XYZ file of C-alpha atoms in Angstrom:
763
model
C 77.745 26.462 162.671
C 74.743 24.776 161.091
C 71.230 26.253 161.120
C 70.021 23.318 163.214
C 72.752 23.987 165.786
C 71.802 27.690 165.935
C 68.177 26.764 166.322
C 68.908 24.399 169.195
C 71.107 27.031 170.850
C 68.364 29.633 170.722
C 65.862 27.083 172.003
C 68.129 26.497 175.002
C 68.564 30.211 175.624
C 64.831 30.795 175.424
C 64.233 28.039 177.962
C 66.984 29.316 180.209
C 65.771 32.909 180.144
C 62.332 31.737 181.201
C 63.757 29.808 184.141
C 64.272 31.407 187.518
C 67.738 32.530 188.478
C 68.149 29.644 190.889
C 67.387 27.106 188.154
C 69.805 28.832 185.841
C 72.598 28.740 188.415
C 72.064 25.013 188.934
C 72.684 24.591 185.232
C 75.896 26.597 185.458
C 78.966 24.357 185.669
C 81.785 26.855 185.924
C 83.257 25.332 189.063
C 85.031 22.475 187.310
C 88.503 21.596 186.103
C 87.176 20.350 182.749
C 88.102 23.065 180.251
C 85.674 21.876 177.573
C 82.756 22.037 180.006
C 83.703 25.570 181.016
C 84.074 26.519 177.348
C 80.542 25.336 176.585
C 79.140 27.193 179.602
C 80.895 30.410 178.534
C 79.484 29.974 175.019
C 75.998 29.643 176.492
C 76.515 32.759 178.607
C 77.633 34.627 175.487
C 74.465 33.548 173.686
C 72.399 34.707 176.670
C 74.054 38.125 176.656
C 73.216 38.895 173.042
C 69.779 37.248 173.119
C 67.974 39.751 175.350
C 68.349 42.198 178.216
C 67.109 39.515 180.615
C 69.770 37.145 179.340
C 72.446 39.791 179.839
C 71.246 40.357 183.402
C 71.187 36.628 184.141
C 74.737 36.190 182.847
C 76.036 38.972 185.096
C 74.033 37.612 188.038
C 75.640 34.225 187.464
C 79.106 35.782 187.672
C 78.085 37.677 190.822
C 76.847 34.481 192.437
C 80.005 32.607 191.457
C 82.051 35.432 193.001
C 80.122 35.115 196.271
C 80.312 31.320 196.384
C 84.057 31.231 195.676
C 84.730 34.262 197.923
C 86.301 36.253 195.114
C 86.616 40.019 195.365
C 85.486 40.960 191.847
C 82.760 39.474 189.688
C 84.912 39.295 186.538
C 87.864 37.668 188.330
C 86.822 34.241 187.018
C 86.827 35.319 183.360
C 90.110 37.237 183.518
C 91.881 34.535 185.536
C 90.782 31.842 183.093
C 91.942 34.000 180.190
C 95.330 34.490 181.816
C 95.976 30.872 182.822
C 94.399 28.653 180.175
C 96.584 27.014 177.532
C 93.776 26.190 175.082
C 93.619 28.838 172.344
C 90.004 28.009 171.460
C 89.014 28.618 175.097
C 90.852 31.953 175.046
C 88.870 32.940 171.969
C 85.609 31.955 173.678
C 86.467 34.022 176.760
C 87.341 37.095 174.683
C 84.109 36.663 172.744
C 82.206 36.482 176.053
C 83.800 39.747 177.205
C 82.824 41.413 173.928
C 79.274 40.045 174.233
C 78.956 41.494 177.744
C 80.042 44.914 176.471
C 78.101 44.924 173.211
C 74.909 43.841 175.000
C 74.785 47.018 177.088
C 72.501 48.445 174.384
C 73.064 52.169 173.966
C 74.139 52.873 177.542
C 77.599 54.330 176.922
C 78.398 54.971 180.590
C 77.386 51.469 181.691
C 79.489 49.966 178.906
C 82.514 52.075 179.897
C 82.032 51.194 183.562
C 81.979 47.447 182.858
C 84.979 47.774 180.547
C 86.834 49.626 183.314
C 86.170 46.677 185.642
C 87.894 44.384 183.151
C 90.768 46.827 182.595
C 91.217 47.099 186.361
C 91.977 43.365 186.366
C 94.847 43.956 183.872
C 92.905 42.796 180.822
C 94.856 45.155 178.530
C 98.142 43.454 179.418
C 96.556 40.055 178.836
C 95.236 41.142 175.412
C 98.716 42.389 174.551
C 100.060 38.881 175.240
C 97.171 37.209 173.398
C 98.205 38.963 170.202
C 101.301 36.768 170.155
C 99.048 33.759 169.464
C 98.847 32.827 165.784
C 95.076 32.394 165.699
C 92.891 34.521 163.423
C 89.693 34.182 165.461
C 91.451 35.221 168.662
C 93.072 38.228 166.966
C 89.670 39.279 165.605
C 88.161 39.224 169.112
C 91.083 41.295 170.434
C 90.610 43.777 167.588
C 86.896 44.032 168.357
C 87.644 44.865 171.996
C 90.206 47.532 171.066
C 88.036 49.059 168.342
C 84.974 49.242 170.589
C 87.057 50.772 173.377
C 88.462 53.431 171.061
C 84.980 54.275 169.747
C 83.518 54.534 173.257
C 86.419 56.684 174.466
C 85.883 59.088 171.586
C 82.123 59.150 172.205
C 82.673 59.841 175.897
C 85.059 62.695 175.130
C 82.615 64.138 172.606
C 79.725 63.863 175.064
C 81.691 65.758 177.704
C 82.911 68.304 175.129
C 86.472 67.868 176.371
C 89.621 67.897 174.285
C 91.351 65.234 176.347
C 91.511 61.499 176.838
C 88.806 60.866 179.449
C 90.192 57.374 180.080
C 93.561 58.726 181.192
C 93.495 59.129 184.984
C 96.290 61.688 185.056
C 94.797 63.775 182.234
C 91.363 63.879 183.889
C 92.881 64.735 187.276
C 94.929 67.561 185.755
C 91.829 68.895 183.999
C 89.829 68.931 187.249
C 92.716 70.528 189.120
C 93.073 73.271 186.512
C 89.331 73.892 186.697
C 89.306 74.488 190.472
C 92.786 76.018 190.805
C 92.795 79.416 192.548
C 89.082 79.139 193.371
C 87.316 78.498 196.694
C 86.442 75.052 195.366
C 90.119 74.082 195.452
C 89.951 73.485 199.212
C 86.837 71.350 198.800
C 88.598 69.327 196.110
C 91.579 68.876 198.429
C 89.330 67.657 201.262
C 87.720 65.143 198.898
C 91.150 63.850 197.878
C 92.209 63.586 201.516
C 89.111 61.522 202.259
C 89.746 59.255 199.281
C 93.320 58.793 200.451
C 92.064 57.229 203.683
C 90.227 54.399 201.904
C 92.041 51.131 202.556
C 92.296 49.432 199.176
C 93.223 46.105 200.792
C 89.922 46.013 202.689
C 86.968 44.449 200.841
C 84.803 47.239 202.252
C 86.608 49.628 199.902
C 84.757 48.101 196.921
C 81.439 49.222 198.391
C 82.881 52.589 199.395
C 84.073 53.285 195.860
C 80.748 52.102 194.417
C 78.802 54.390 196.748
C 81.058 57.345 195.914
C 80.713 56.731 192.174
C 76.941 56.471 192.403
C 76.667 59.607 194.546
C 78.843 61.581 192.111
C 76.792 60.493 189.094
C 73.448 61.193 190.747
C 74.536 64.584 192.078
C 75.137 65.815 188.526
C 71.442 65.341 187.690
C 69.940 67.133 190.733
C 68.647 70.704 190.705
C 69.299 73.173 193.528
C 66.073 72.433 195.412
C 66.648 68.696 195.475
C 70.327 69.139 196.335
C 69.411 71.258 199.358
C 66.872 68.676 200.448
C 69.401 65.866 200.126
C 71.986 67.899 202.009
C 69.672 68.669 204.890
C 67.767 65.433 205.243
C 69.893 62.644 203.820
C 73.637 63.227 203.986
C 73.677 64.032 207.715
C 71.900 60.781 208.504
C 74.189 58.848 206.157
C 77.260 60.248 207.914
C 76.026 59.695 211.477
C 78.642 57.976 213.644
C 77.779 54.362 214.477
C 75.305 54.237 217.332
C 74.545 57.961 217.340
C 71.771 60.315 216.262
C 71.490 64.062 216.352
C 69.422 65.392 219.190
C 65.929 66.351 218.179
C 65.742 64.128 215.108
C 62.198 63.018 214.490
C 61.820 59.469 213.223
C 58.703 60.449 211.278
C 60.809 62.665 208.986
C 62.015 59.590 207.139
C 58.882 59.356 205.062
C 59.483 62.823 203.602
C 62.808 61.896 202.066
C 61.773 58.766 200.150
C 62.544 60.233 196.745
C 65.968 61.549 197.722
C 66.870 58.408 199.633
C 66.127 56.421 196.496
C 68.904 58.316 194.746
C 71.378 56.765 197.177
C 69.809 53.319 197.501
C 69.991 51.976 193.950
C 73.356 50.402 194.421
C 71.959 46.939 193.841
C 70.390 47.941 190.527
C 73.143 50.170 189.192
C 76.333 49.101 190.950
C 77.908 46.075 192.542
C 75.627 45.155 195.479
C 76.550 46.699 198.801
C 77.388 44.188 201.504
C 74.865 43.656 204.320
C 77.243 45.205 206.845
C 77.479 48.387 204.786
C 73.752 48.443 204.263
C 73.237 48.230 207.992
C 75.564 51.170 208.529
C 73.676 53.279 205.999
C 70.353 52.399 207.576
C 71.221 53.126 211.205
C 68.170 55.341 211.625
C 65.786 52.419 211.236
C 67.155 50.430 214.186
C 68.016 50.955 217.818
C 70.531 53.728 218.460
C 73.136 53.889 221.199
C 73.646 57.203 222.980
C 76.193 57.535 225.791
C 76.145 53.818 226.476
C 72.296 53.616 226.680
C 70.110 51.862 224.152
C 67.255 53.934 222.795
C 64.232 52.121 221.387
C 61.371 54.301 220.274
C 62.648 57.187 222.417
C 62.553 55.342 225.770
C 65.537 55.627 228.113
C 67.193 52.667 229.818
C 67.249 52.796 233.644
C 70.663 53.679 235.052
C 72.984 50.881 236.104
C 73.657 50.166 239.788
C 76.932 51.613 240.946
C 79.733 49.218 241.902
C 79.730 48.417 245.591
C 76.214 49.773 246.211
C 74.604 47.780 249.054
C 71.629 45.604 248.281
C 68.783 45.373 250.761
C 68.667 41.824 251.992
C 67.588 39.967 255.135
C 70.265 37.345 254.479
C 73.599 37.397 256.301
C 76.675 35.200 255.753
C 77.880 32.588 258.249
C 80.199 34.143 260.817
C 83.592 32.514 261.475
C 86.640 33.404 263.603
C 89.731 34.838 261.864
C 92.520 32.242 261.322
C 95.744 32.755 263.212
C 97.847 31.860 260.176
C 97.676 32.836 256.569
C 95.486 30.259 254.853
C 95.462 28.746 251.394
C 92.677 29.801 249.036
C 89.638 27.728 248.129
C 88.895 28.952 244.621
C 85.129 28.796 244.507
C 82.756 31.067 242.566
C 80.693 33.243 244.859
C 77.058 33.932 244.080
C 76.139 37.619 244.134
C 73.606 38.690 246.744
C 71.149 39.658 243.995
C 71.055 36.036 242.850
C 69.683 34.941 246.254
C 67.171 37.756 246.585
C 65.834 37.447 243.041
C 63.866 34.316 243.920
C 61.999 33.468 247.104
C 62.563 29.741 246.967
C 66.191 28.668 246.614
C 68.632 26.295 248.266
C 71.006 28.831 249.726
C 68.328 30.697 251.626
C 67.518 27.484 253.450
C 71.201 26.664 254.019
C 71.871 30.060 255.588
C 68.890 29.732 257.924
C 69.641 26.177 259.188
C 72.036 25.083 261.984
C 75.325 23.222 261.444
C 74.876 19.463 261.226
C 78.657 18.910 261.439
C 80.852 20.799 263.847
C 83.565 22.798 262.100
C 86.969 22.174 263.740
C 88.775 25.430 263.040
C 92.066 24.351 264.601
C 92.286 21.180 262.473
C 91.370 23.051 259.301
C 93.960 25.698 260.091
C 96.584 23.028 260.668
C 95.797 21.270 257.397
C 95.264 24.252 255.106
C 97.481 27.020 256.412
C 100.291 28.253 254.188
C 103.615 26.768 255.258
C 106.369 29.234 255.972
C 109.141 28.913 253.401
C 112.279 27.375 254.861
C 115.111 29.901 254.845
C 117.502 29.022 252.042
C 121.080 28.398 252.918
C 122.897 31.545 252.002
C 126.045 31.196 250.008
C 128.550 33.940 249.686
C 128.027 35.422 246.247
C 130.874 37.053 244.425
C 130.660 40.803 244.602
C 131.806 41.204 241.005
C 128.507 40.591 239.196
C 127.527 42.075 235.799
C 123.841 42.510 234.892
C 122.037 39.246 234.170
C 121.047 40.128 230.602
C 124.572 41.185 229.641
C 126.005 38.072 231.300
C 123.585 35.839 229.390
C 124.382 37.551 226.060
C 128.098 37.223 226.765
C 127.768 33.503 227.461
C 125.783 32.992 224.242
C 128.406 34.921 222.290
C 131.351 33.045 223.789
C 129.789 29.708 222.862
C 130.133 30.696 219.185
C 133.909 30.372 219.592
C 135.236 26.890 219.931
C 138.020 28.332 222.003
C 138.768 29.336 225.573
C 138.334 32.852 226.909
C 142.101 33.289 226.830
C 142.197 32.328 223.146
C 139.446 34.821 222.280
C 141.263 37.634 224.080
C 144.497 36.667 222.299
C 142.752 36.910 218.883
C 141.530 40.387 219.819
C 145.028 41.430 220.902
C 146.654 40.186 217.695
C 143.967 41.766 215.492
C 142.788 38.547 213.826
C 139.602 40.118 212.449
C 139.469 37.700 209.508
C 139.387 34.731 211.893
C 136.790 36.289 214.166
C 134.596 37.589 211.328
C 132.520 40.758 210.988
C 129.330 39.312 212.484
C 131.042 38.014 215.629
C 132.906 41.309 215.969
C 129.544 43.084 215.897
C 128.262 40.715 218.570
C 131.393 41.308 220.645
C 130.885 45.053 220.327
C 127.354 44.729 221.744
C 128.476 42.868 224.891
C 131.374 45.166 225.758
C 131.272 45.879 229.535
C 130.448 49.361 230.782
C 133.072 51.499 232.490
C 131.703 50.922 236.021
C 131.506 47.177 235.384
C 135.159 47.128 234.357
C 136.132 48.996 237.533
C 134.110 46.547 239.647
C 135.804 43.555 238.009
C 139.269 45.059 238.351
C 138.704 45.712 242.061
C 137.416 42.204 242.763
C 139.696 40.410 245.213
C 137.624 37.305 245.941
C 137.859 33.738 244.689
C 137.958 34.025 240.901
C 136.803 30.438 240.504
C 133.400 31.441 241.878
C 132.912 33.981 239.090
C 130.652 33.185 236.165
C 132.032 32.596 232.668
C 131.038 36.099 231.532
C 132.776 37.711 234.518
C 135.920 35.651 233.867
C 135.941 36.782 230.219
C 135.445 40.418 231.186
C 138.270 40.137 233.744
C 140.649 38.918 231.021
C 139.379 41.546 228.582
C 139.843 44.358 231.112
C 143.517 43.444 231.379
C 143.999 44.142 227.630
C 144.858 47.833 227.023
C 142.507 49.539 224.556
C 140.341 46.440 224.136
C 137.303 48.462 223.050
C 139.272 50.418 220.447
C 140.813 47.189 219.152
C 137.379 45.617 218.598
C 136.015 48.761 216.902
C 139.129 49.016 214.718
C 138.918 45.394 213.579
C 135.229 45.799 212.780
C 135.978 48.967 210.800
C 138.636 47.127 208.782
C 136.096 44.439 207.855
C 133.233 46.841 207.108
C 135.412 49.358 205.261
C 136.435 46.880 202.603
C 132.832 45.777 201.980
C 131.559 49.368 201.906
C 134.242 50.591 199.502
C 133.760 47.612 197.185
C 130.138 48.747 196.792
C 130.637 52.529 196.931
C 133.323 52.936 194.270
C 131.496 51.016 191.459
C 128.267 52.860 192.266
C 129.949 56.242 191.887
C 131.546 55.085 188.622
C 128.126 54.017 187.287
C 126.618 57.450 187.943
C 129.581 59.173 186.272
C 129.273 56.873 183.252
C 125.505 57.456 182.967
C 125.910 61.247 183.015
C 128.684 61.198 180.424
C 126.800 58.836 178.103
C 123.674 61.005 178.227
C 125.642 64.086 177.203
C 127.739 62.332 174.534
C 125.050 60.237 172.770
C 124.646 61.526 169.205
C 121.767 59.167 168.402
C 119.830 60.518 171.391
C 120.284 64.048 170.067
C 119.019 62.950 166.660
C 115.878 61.380 168.101
C 115.170 64.378 170.363
C 115.429 66.573 167.252
C 112.782 64.392 165.604
C 110.550 64.637 168.696
C 110.899 68.445 168.771
C 110.097 68.788 165.070
C 107.044 66.531 165.296
C 105.805 68.205 168.472
C 105.989 71.676 166.925
C 103.926 70.462 163.974
C 101.277 68.928 166.242
C 101.130 72.064 168.409
C 101.310 74.511 165.488
C 99.064 77.522 166.019
C 98.649 76.849 169.737
C 100.324 78.106 172.875
C 102.615 75.053 172.900
C 103.843 75.582 169.341
C 107.125 77.055 168.100
C 109.063 75.424 170.955
C 112.841 75.756 170.965
C 113.142 72.747 173.237
C 111.248 70.855 175.919
C 111.822 69.668 179.466
C 113.149 66.184 180.065
C 109.961 65.250 181.960
C 107.989 65.747 178.713
C 109.454 62.495 177.384
C 107.125 60.563 179.683
C 104.109 62.109 177.915
C 104.942 60.631 174.520
C 103.162 57.423 175.548
C 100.188 59.415 176.870
C 99.436 61.029 173.484
C 97.260 58.515 171.653
C 96.763 58.271 167.915
C 93.422 57.757 166.185
C 94.568 54.245 165.376
C 94.016 51.695 168.156
C 97.063 50.777 170.263
C 99.214 53.498 168.704
C 100.737 56.404 170.623
C 102.941 59.271 169.526
C 106.015 57.348 170.657
C 104.937 54.294 168.607
C 104.708 56.540 165.542
C 108.057 58.237 166.173
C 109.852 54.923 166.709
C 108.221 53.367 163.648
C 109.125 56.253 161.354
C 112.643 56.451 162.753
C 113.169 52.780 161.928
C 112.079 53.374 158.343
C 114.249 56.435 157.777
C 117.342 55.813 159.922
C 117.527 52.758 162.154
C 120.719 53.896 163.863
C 118.887 56.855 165.412
C 117.322 54.424 167.911
C 120.627 52.885 168.971
C 120.743 55.149 172.032
C 118.079 53.024 173.768
C 120.174 49.841 173.763
C 123.399 51.721 174.503
C 122.123 53.756 177.449
C 119.661 51.377 179.112
C 122.105 49.033 180.976
C 123.997 51.914 182.586
C 120.839 53.919 183.309
C 119.201 50.886 184.916
C 122.085 50.527 187.372
C 122.382 54.274 187.997
C 118.650 54.821 188.539
C 118.734 52.585 191.633
C 121.265 54.852 193.354
C 120.926 58.063 195.334
C 123.763 60.590 195.281
C 122.946 61.944 198.738
C 123.091 58.456 200.224
C 126.429 57.752 198.558
C 127.826 61.050 199.828
C 126.601 60.350 203.361
C 128.083 56.853 203.242
C 131.464 58.240 202.192
C 131.419 60.856 204.959
C 130.490 58.245 207.546
C 133.426 56.052 206.528
C 135.742 59.051 206.574
C 134.575 60.003 210.076
C 135.094 56.456 211.373
C 138.623 56.269 209.939
C 139.553 59.688 211.365
C 138.189 58.700 214.783
C 140.233 55.498 214.739
C 143.334 57.469 213.733
C 142.897 59.775 216.729
C 142.504 56.839 219.109
C 145.435 54.904 217.652
C 147.745 57.913 217.927
C 147.318 57.873 221.719
C 147.475 54.062 222.027
C 150.334 51.648 222.647
C 152.871 50.891 219.942
C 151.476 47.410 219.211
C 148.079 48.984 218.522
C 149.649 51.562 216.216
C 151.517 48.860 214.334
C 148.256 46.955 213.964
C 146.188 49.814 212.458
C 148.521 52.441 210.918
C 148.826 50.702 207.543
C 145.057 50.278 207.288
C 144.395 53.911 208.228
C 146.796 55.208 205.564
C 145.348 52.954 202.845
C 141.760 53.814 203.816
C 142.424 57.549 203.718
C 143.915 57.258 200.221
C 140.853 55.372 198.971
C 138.549 57.882 200.600
C 140.360 60.780 198.924
C 139.988 59.052 195.562
C 136.273 58.455 196.175
C 135.828 62.023 197.403
C 137.292 63.308 194.139
C 134.843 61.148 192.186
C 131.919 62.466 194.231
C 133.036 65.997 193.389
C 133.042 64.947 189.739
C 129.457 63.684 190.149
C 128.440 67.076 191.536
C 130.153 68.797 188.608
C 128.497 66.457 186.080
C 125.113 67.108 187.696
C 125.505 70.829 186.997
C 126.699 70.139 183.455
C 123.796 67.757 182.798
C 121.349 70.342 184.117
C 122.830 72.967 181.800
C 122.995 70.446 178.925
C 119.220 69.933 179.003
C 118.480 73.583 179.987
C 116.747 72.521 183.198
C 116.117 74.684 186.264
C 119.168 74.333 188.501
C 117.115 74.864 191.674
C 114.667 72.040 190.967
C 116.885 69.694 188.954
C 117.515 66.313 190.580
C 119.973 63.898 189.044
C 118.062 60.816 190.248
C 114.831 61.987 188.579
C 116.646 62.752 185.328
C 118.292 59.324 185.205
C 114.992 57.607 186.015
C 113.173 59.508 183.255
C 115.739 58.543 180.617
C 115.823 54.947 181.863
C 112.028 54.704 181.508
C 112.185 56.478 178.137
C 114.722 53.977 176.768
C 112.574 51.089 178.014
C 109.507 52.563 176.290
C 111.400 53.046 173.012
C 112.447 49.379 173.016
C 108.907 48.350 173.982
C 107.361 50.424 171.165
C 109.802 48.959 168.680
C 108.754 45.449 169.655
C 105.033 46.319 169.637
C 105.349 47.927 166.198
C 106.859 44.708 164.847
C 104.063 42.644 166.376
C 101.403 44.992 165.028
C 102.995 44.862 161.575
C 102.774 41.067 161.571
C 99.165 41.242 162.754
C 98.285 43.766 160.056
C 99.939 41.582 157.415
C 97.901 38.592 158.592
C 94.754 40.725 158.597
C 95.555 41.965 155.078
C 96.027 38.373 153.883
C 92.672 37.440 155.400
C 91.036 40.416 153.692
C 92.488 39.520 150.296
C 91.468 35.882 150.700
C 87.933 36.952 151.561
C 87.821 39.310 148.548
C 89.126 36.535 146.307
C 86.453 34.172 147.591
C 83.774 36.824 146.977
C 85.102 37.490 143.456
C 85.166 33.776 142.674
C 81.617 33.447 143.936
C 80.472 36.382 141.764
C 82.223 34.911 138.679
C 80.500 31.588 139.202
C 77.141 33.343 139.440
C 77.899 35.267 136.224
C 78.843 32.066 134.322
C 75.601 30.461 135.439
C 73.666 33.499 134.205
C 75.442 33.322 130.809
C 74.674 29.610 130.486
C 71.036 30.195 131.354
C 70.858 32.976 128.738
C 72.334 30.734 126.028
C 69.904 27.963 126.940
C 66.972 30.344 126.592
C 68.087 31.617 123.140
C 68.673 28.117 121.832
C 65.327 26.898 123.120
C 63.562 29.898 121.507
C 65.259 29.260 118.173
C 64.413 25.591 118.366
C 60.782 26.223 119.191
C 60.431 28.781 116.383
C 61.933 26.451 113.834
C 59.850 23.545 114.945
C 56.657 25.582 114.704
C 57.500 26.708 111.146
C 58.787 23.510 109.663
C 57.213 20.691 111.570
C 54.211 20.414 109.279
C 56.138 20.608 105.997
C 59.388 18.813 106.566
C 59.596 16.211 109.265
C 63.140 15.080 108.321
C 64.636 18.583 108.500
C 62.910 19.101 111.811
C 64.589 16.034 113.286
C 68.013 17.205 112.054
C 67.504 20.648 113.538
C 66.498 19.202 116.897
C 69.637 17.047 116.939
C 71.745 20.129 116.282
C 69.971 21.981 119.055
C 70.640 19.174 121.540
C 74.354 19.194 120.588
C 74.550 22.947 121.259
C 72.811 22.497 124.594
C 75.264 19.847 125.703
C 78.185 22.079 124.597
C 76.823 25.049 126.520
C 76.391 22.917 129.592
C 79.951 21.637 129.412
C 81.228 25.218 129.006
């Protein structure tokens, strides 16, 4: 960047800062598909941020305005989305630099800087930065390093300020610290009530952004209030803030508002210190300043609204409707809109008053009107003898729909059921057939029907044929069980085998034991001298905390260190992750209780069918006996495997010295599955970080070499200048001494001097 370019940039920023916000936003050209234009605008915003506090404010206001115009939920959505989706590496670098400028320009306000950084992190910026490090671009890597380094420094400063020996950016760690602080104290119930209230916030509702902002502001301000001001806020402010919409406590005096100006200000600086509260929320907070609604009546300045007239209450009026005789027949309806009596009495001069007072100009012929507009009596329909055998309409309709799925006659469908052709019918159609099975009373009604069968509907005809088949319901249920049993067993048996394999692999893995030994040794050293030191072992759940323990080096956790050192010393000690992960991934999706229940359900269905078949006809027995025997053998085999799972669960619990009462196999498998994933992830991240550090080291050496070369050049120039000075002094001295006496010698000496000068220059 040339000095002239920097000068012009600062001239632009000075002009822009002096402009009003509206003028600045007109200049903003973020809403474009041209990446280069957006890149230049982001560069200008970055310059604004670092130029002055006003520039920083204008840049954030511009993002807020863009959020409102584009109906985005968060003000930094634009920046993070562009960073995630753009393909241009230079634009990515500019966006990361803009983020760093926003954070660095927060002056010395640590909490404001952390709050803004949390907004970016909430939009998954950390994951994006992790992916950006795969780009082979030095400038981009530098910007990512700046973000991580500044974050680490701020986190340490925040922890030091709070005098806490924990990571204040870790949600779980902070929650545990608060819980331990209030545990077994009266405040524990208050803390629980606060959590219950927070749980009711709907995160999908845009209103939640303002709710969280208000809660954050209230929590921060409450920490800086003394007892007197807290009592005043509690008595005069919070109750009004929490008033239900349209309500006010009895006896509230509107003049009290002036007393609470100072305390109200503590809760009204959302616009200055947080994301601006929406107008709707602001209106809810300021209910006391407008009209209130009490019991359905609007109160303005304390005046009550007159009560409403009761429905049907007579209205005094001198007007009476036109009298007519009652028709002899039921008449049709003339759908006009009647005017209420109040509408005629509200004004003295109106049309209808005159109409009611005048005489008829045209005689009304009631008999003709009645003849023309009476309701005609419906002609009695010709009654046809309906068949007495009639199933409910809905069941009949469902049966007809089902039967249309078969391109066969009712007789053919019944024959398929009799012969047990479940493969031809299919499981889905068997399920549909099961749903339309006739009830017992309907079957009796159809069997007793002695009328003309041709007058029956299609559903009734089908049911009549079905009722003639002995054990039709059992046949359908048996065929469906044969279809479902095969599908269920094909899924159940491999699932049980996967769980058995996962348990056995966990107990037999030697490389896992070696790595757990390394974890135990390292953990005892870290915890030496404390209550957690000298451990003989640790619970399986502790493996999840290896990623939570952060090193002093950015982007390094205890697990990163353990994996990195293990790779250096003995690479095979990490083989357990690749060996166990496929099986653990499959097993972690399963639930032993569900598998057991599924097996018992199948066993119950098969036993029920066996009981029914035993009492059925011989053709039914021949149809299902082979299936029942085969199914029971498979179920016994599966039952034995489930017993093995139960036995392995106890062994696994004892293997890891867990509490048998609280140990759950599913949780254990999930923990080890996640642990193996994290080990593989750390291994990959260590390799990436190593490459990045090597590139950074090359850049550092190149910079040092350039500095050394620059210093050497300066030194050579100094030596040359020194030689020039000595030669010139010698020349001048000689000339002064010998010029007068020997002109020839003087000329020779000067020639020699010039030769030396030219030699020194060439050197």
